[in-house]
XYZ file of C-alpha atoms in Angstrom:
295
model
C -3.380 18.602 19.909
C -5.540 15.419 20.043
C -5.292 13.248 16.925
C -8.003 10.655 16.143
C -6.714 7.492 14.746
C -9.413 7.705 12.033
C -8.576 9.208 8.582
C -7.918 9.388 4.521
C -5.900 10.887 2.078
C -5.481 10.300 -1.583
C -2.706 12.062 -4.064
C -1.707 11.344 -7.407
C 1.690 12.115 -9.677
C 2.532 11.800 -13.243
C 6.051 11.898 -14.672
C 7.913 9.975 -17.542
C 4.697 8.086 -19.033
C 3.330 6.862 -15.883
C 0.882 7.766 -13.096
C 0.461 6.845 -10.022
C -1.838 7.186 -6.821
C -1.480 7.011 -3.218
C -4.227 6.132 -0.553
C -3.469 6.325 2.823
C -6.542 4.866 5.447
C -6.548 4.774 9.195
C -8.604 3.173 11.476
C -8.322 2.673 15.236
C -5.885 0.022 16.814
C -4.421 -0.780 20.180
C -0.714 -0.115 18.908
C 0.559 0.963 15.851
C -0.238 -1.792 12.902
C 0.941 -0.206 9.575
C 0.344 -2.422 6.089
C 1.884 -0.867 2.521
C 0.982 -2.348 -0.783
C 3.422 -1.465 -3.646
C 4.308 -3.002 -6.984
C 6.693 -5.674 -6.806
C 8.962 -4.176 -8.917
C 10.116 -1.212 -6.706
C 12.017 -3.349 -4.581
C 11.956 -2.125 -0.903
C 9.798 0.984 -1.174
C 6.845 -0.131 1.035
C 9.569 -0.585 4.011
C 10.572 3.160 2.758
C 7.043 3.964 3.014
C 6.626 2.135 6.373
C 9.086 4.061 8.070
C 8.179 7.416 7.075
C 4.615 6.653 8.703
C 6.363 5.194 11.787
C 8.147 8.515 12.565
C 4.699 10.597 11.784
C 2.190 7.751 13.788
C 2.086 6.701 17.313
C -0.955 4.373 17.030
C -3.794 2.926 14.802
C -4.021 0.512 11.924
C -3.055 2.087 8.892
C -2.972 0.489 5.569
C -1.694 2.102 2.382
C -1.858 1.788 -1.134
C 0.661 2.843 -4.030
C -0.746 1.825 -7.921
C 0.922 2.737 -11.050
C -0.496 2.837 -14.403
C 0.827 3.631 -17.953
C -0.472 6.966 -19.320
C -2.687 6.723 -21.761
C -1.242 6.442 -25.675
C 2.186 5.001 -23.685
C 1.039 1.684 -22.653
C 3.730 -0.590 -22.646
C 3.684 -3.871 -24.275
C 6.329 -6.664 -24.091
C 7.262 -9.711 -25.403
C 7.461 -12.688 -22.606
C 10.491 -14.536 -24.257
C 10.450 -17.652 -22.288
C 6.501 -18.498 -23.159
C 7.216 -17.829 -26.703
C 10.144 -20.442 -26.586
C 7.954 -22.574 -25.173
C 4.945 -22.262 -27.871
C 8.072 -22.466 -30.610
C 9.440 -25.706 -29.392
C 5.925 -27.320 -29.111
C 5.151 -25.950 -32.285
C 8.406 -27.722 -33.826
C 7.694 -31.118 -31.844
C 4.532 -31.311 -33.368
C 5.373 -30.728 -37.016
C 8.249 -32.878 -36.578
C 5.972 -35.481 -35.373
C 3.178 -34.511 -37.911
C 5.739 -35.415 -40.854
C 6.899 -38.798 -39.566
C 3.598 -39.681 -40.111
C 3.196 -38.385 -43.624
C 1.183 -35.329 -42.758
C 1.670 -31.791 -44.323
C 1.481 -28.925 -41.702
C 1.332 -25.307 -43.069
C 3.613 -22.926 -41.273
C 2.819 -20.787 -38.061
C 2.480 -17.157 -39.024
C 3.856 -14.878 -36.433
C 0.767 -12.937 -35.782
C -0.632 -16.114 -34.858
C 2.418 -16.452 -32.344
C 1.967 -13.125 -30.971
C -1.966 -14.035 -30.166
C -1.450 -17.443 -28.215
C -1.857 -16.511 -24.036
C 1.099 -15.124 -22.477
C 3.097 -14.564 -25.527
C 2.466 -10.282 -25.422
C 2.134 -8.897 -21.775
C 0.819 -5.585 -21.211
C -0.384 -3.548 -18.067
C 1.153 -3.722 -14.834
C 4.493 -5.958 -15.670
C 5.252 -3.709 -18.463
C 4.515 -0.435 -16.723
C 7.880 1.450 -16.119
C 9.169 2.495 -12.684
C 8.316 5.632 -11.650
C 11.164 8.001 -9.974
C 11.134 7.251 -6.770
C 11.713 10.709 -5.606
C 8.126 12.060 -6.881
C 6.544 9.083 -5.981
C 7.653 10.005 -2.076
C 6.878 13.746 -2.777
C 3.396 13.068 -3.633
C 3.495 10.313 -0.386
C 4.556 13.145 1.550
C 1.522 15.357 0.401
C -0.869 12.938 1.176
C 0.511 11.939 4.925
C 0.572 15.726 5.564
C -3.150 15.233 4.159
C -3.914 12.185 6.395
C -2.646 13.733 9.264
C -4.639 16.982 8.918
C -8.016 14.668 8.849
C -6.856 13.156 12.000
C -6.336 16.297 13.443
C -9.764 17.446 12.192
C -11.474 14.587 13.408
C -9.042 14.641 17.340
C -10.223 18.241 17.852
C -14.121 17.324 16.948
C -13.681 14.039 19.601
C -11.854 16.813 21.999
C -14.950 18.754 22.143
C -17.113 16.054 22.145
C -15.487 14.620 25.239
C -14.823 17.839 26.980
C -18.631 18.400 26.703
C -19.296 14.880 28.280
C -16.883 15.595 30.928
C -18.863 18.528 31.914
C -22.381 16.618 31.907
C -20.188 13.757 34.167
C -19.238 17.002 36.876
C -22.648 17.931 36.824
C -23.854 14.364 37.883
C -21.047 14.133 40.315
C -22.174 17.319 41.871
C -25.696 16.216 41.874
C -24.548 12.909 43.570
C -22.751 14.636 46.251
C -26.063 16.896 47.255
C -28.147 13.533 47.176
C -25.565 12.118 49.221
C -26.078 15.198 51.711
C -29.596 15.116 51.809
C -29.812 11.282 52.938
C -27.512 12.147 55.512
C -30.425 11.774 58.193
C -31.650 8.725 56.682
C -28.208 7.103 56.589
C -27.739 7.960 60.379
C -31.567 6.510 61.151
C -30.350 3.575 59.568
C -27.083 3.411 61.486
C -28.912 3.670 64.649
C -31.200 1.087 63.608
C -28.123 -1.150 62.683
C -26.236 -0.366 65.865
C -29.436 -0.861 68.115
C -29.693 -4.158 66.727
C -25.687 -5.004 67.195
C -26.043 -3.971 70.963
C -28.650 -6.008 71.548
C -27.116 -9.485 70.638
C -23.649 -8.244 72.018
C -23.824 -10.716 74.987
C -20.364 -12.710 74.752
C -19.529 -10.820 71.887
C -16.152 -9.743 70.857
C -15.896 -6.129 71.737
C -13.168 -5.634 68.741
C -15.681 -7.118 66.324
C -18.582 -4.679 67.547
C -16.523 -1.837 66.582
C -15.405 -3.619 63.037
C -19.085 -4.026 62.243
C -19.884 -0.521 63.042
C -17.096 0.611 61.191
C -17.830 -1.500 57.990
C -21.609 -0.534 57.980
C -20.209 3.600 58.473
C -18.119 2.911 55.450
C -20.605 1.006 52.916
C -22.904 4.144 53.532
C -20.208 6.773 52.739
C -19.696 7.973 48.955
C -17.583 10.442 49.570
C -14.142 8.902 48.621
C -16.138 7.735 45.511
C -17.470 11.096 44.677
C -13.977 12.782 45.699
C -12.479 10.122 42.748
C -14.529 11.067 40.268
C -13.980 14.823 40.365
C -10.314 13.875 40.232
C -10.980 11.811 37.404
C -12.630 14.636 35.494
C -9.622 17.307 36.346
C -7.234 14.600 35.112
C -8.980 13.908 31.620
C -9.500 17.553 31.035
C -5.447 17.895 31.633
C -4.808 14.787 29.223
C -7.046 16.364 26.619
C -5.439 20.174 27.126
C -1.958 18.249 26.802
C -2.832 16.442 23.090
C -0.481 14.258 21.793
C -0.739 10.334 21.698
C -3.330 10.481 24.983
C -5.483 7.664 23.853
C -4.193 5.065 26.251
C -4.325 7.369 29.422
C -7.960 8.297 28.711
C -8.733 4.996 28.160
C -7.618 3.731 31.760
C -9.042 6.709 33.373
C -12.227 5.885 31.911
C -11.904 2.513 33.709
C -11.353 4.328 36.253
C -14.605 6.280 35.806
C -16.567 3.176 35.626
C -15.208 1.189 38.424
C -16.280 4.484 40.690
C -19.409 4.984 39.018
C -20.192 1.068 39.940
C -19.238 1.409 43.448
C -21.437 4.586 43.767
C -24.438 2.322 42.935
C -23.513 -0.486 44.916
C -23.378 1.682 47.885
C -25.954 4.557 46.997
C -28.998 3.251 49.669
C -31.523 5.524 47.638
C -33.507 4.967 44.446
C -32.581 9.002 43.444
C -28.777 8.488 44.168
C -28.263 4.913 42.240
C -30.370 6.345 39.118
C -27.937 9.163 38.914
C -25.281 6.482 39.337
C -27.087 4.874 36.135
C -26.838 7.930 34.386
C -23.205 8.108 35.029
C -22.365 4.531 33.821
C -24.305 4.928 30.503
C -22.167 8.743 29.742
C -18.938 6.573 30.699
C -19.458 4.770 28.169
C -20.347 6.881 25.659
C -17.071 7.925 26.559
C -15.147 5.207 26.230
C -16.719 4.503 22.838
C -15.516 8.006 21.585
C -11.903 7.155 23.521
C -11.278 4.336 21.286
C -10.711 6.550 18.337
C -8.115 9.085 20.172
C -4.482 8.151 19.503
């Protein structure tokens, strides 16, 4: 099965007053680039998720986000003792200086201390660590959804590429017919060039003359290009049928397609064949864009 590198999945879970959400996003890339963001208090958990992804995927730029929250009504509130101690020491020093200057300060209430910035903590720092086994189960479900979406996208890409290959094959057949139709014109051109060469062969090296004639014949013949294009179509179809991680191979084939189409245009010798060659190049460029998303 052909896989796309583009996909998205999200799953959520809850346990022991904590909720969590896992999101997986993927886009195309030359290799496999995985980035995982998880709460710092879940030490080493990001690497565990990354290992799971490395076993399941071959290519793509994949970003994973794990967020946790306290359930409504269970928001954790905690006392930042170090921060409180700092405020208390500062207050004591202030009171000591005030007394030495003959000033009387009123006592600070506990409520006032709690209102000082940073004394009371809530939110992510106070959230309990969720059961890792439960979070992994949620992640595995999200990963399965992610792979399923990549598979659906991959099947759509496969259908599109197969249609493109059918169009390429039709253009190659058209090129072959145009090349056959122009044989008389090519032969006439070769005879004219041969006459010009033979008219100026006095003192010329016979081997050199033979080489020039051979080069003229090769430049006019597009049989090899057409044969290679047909072979590339067959190879691309075989890869699409094979499935799996075939993106790199298909990308290489697109380069070969483009090389043969360029050569066909340069050797066409006719407006009609050049036009078909340009149509081929445009179609191959479309295929290359689609292939960039294949794993």
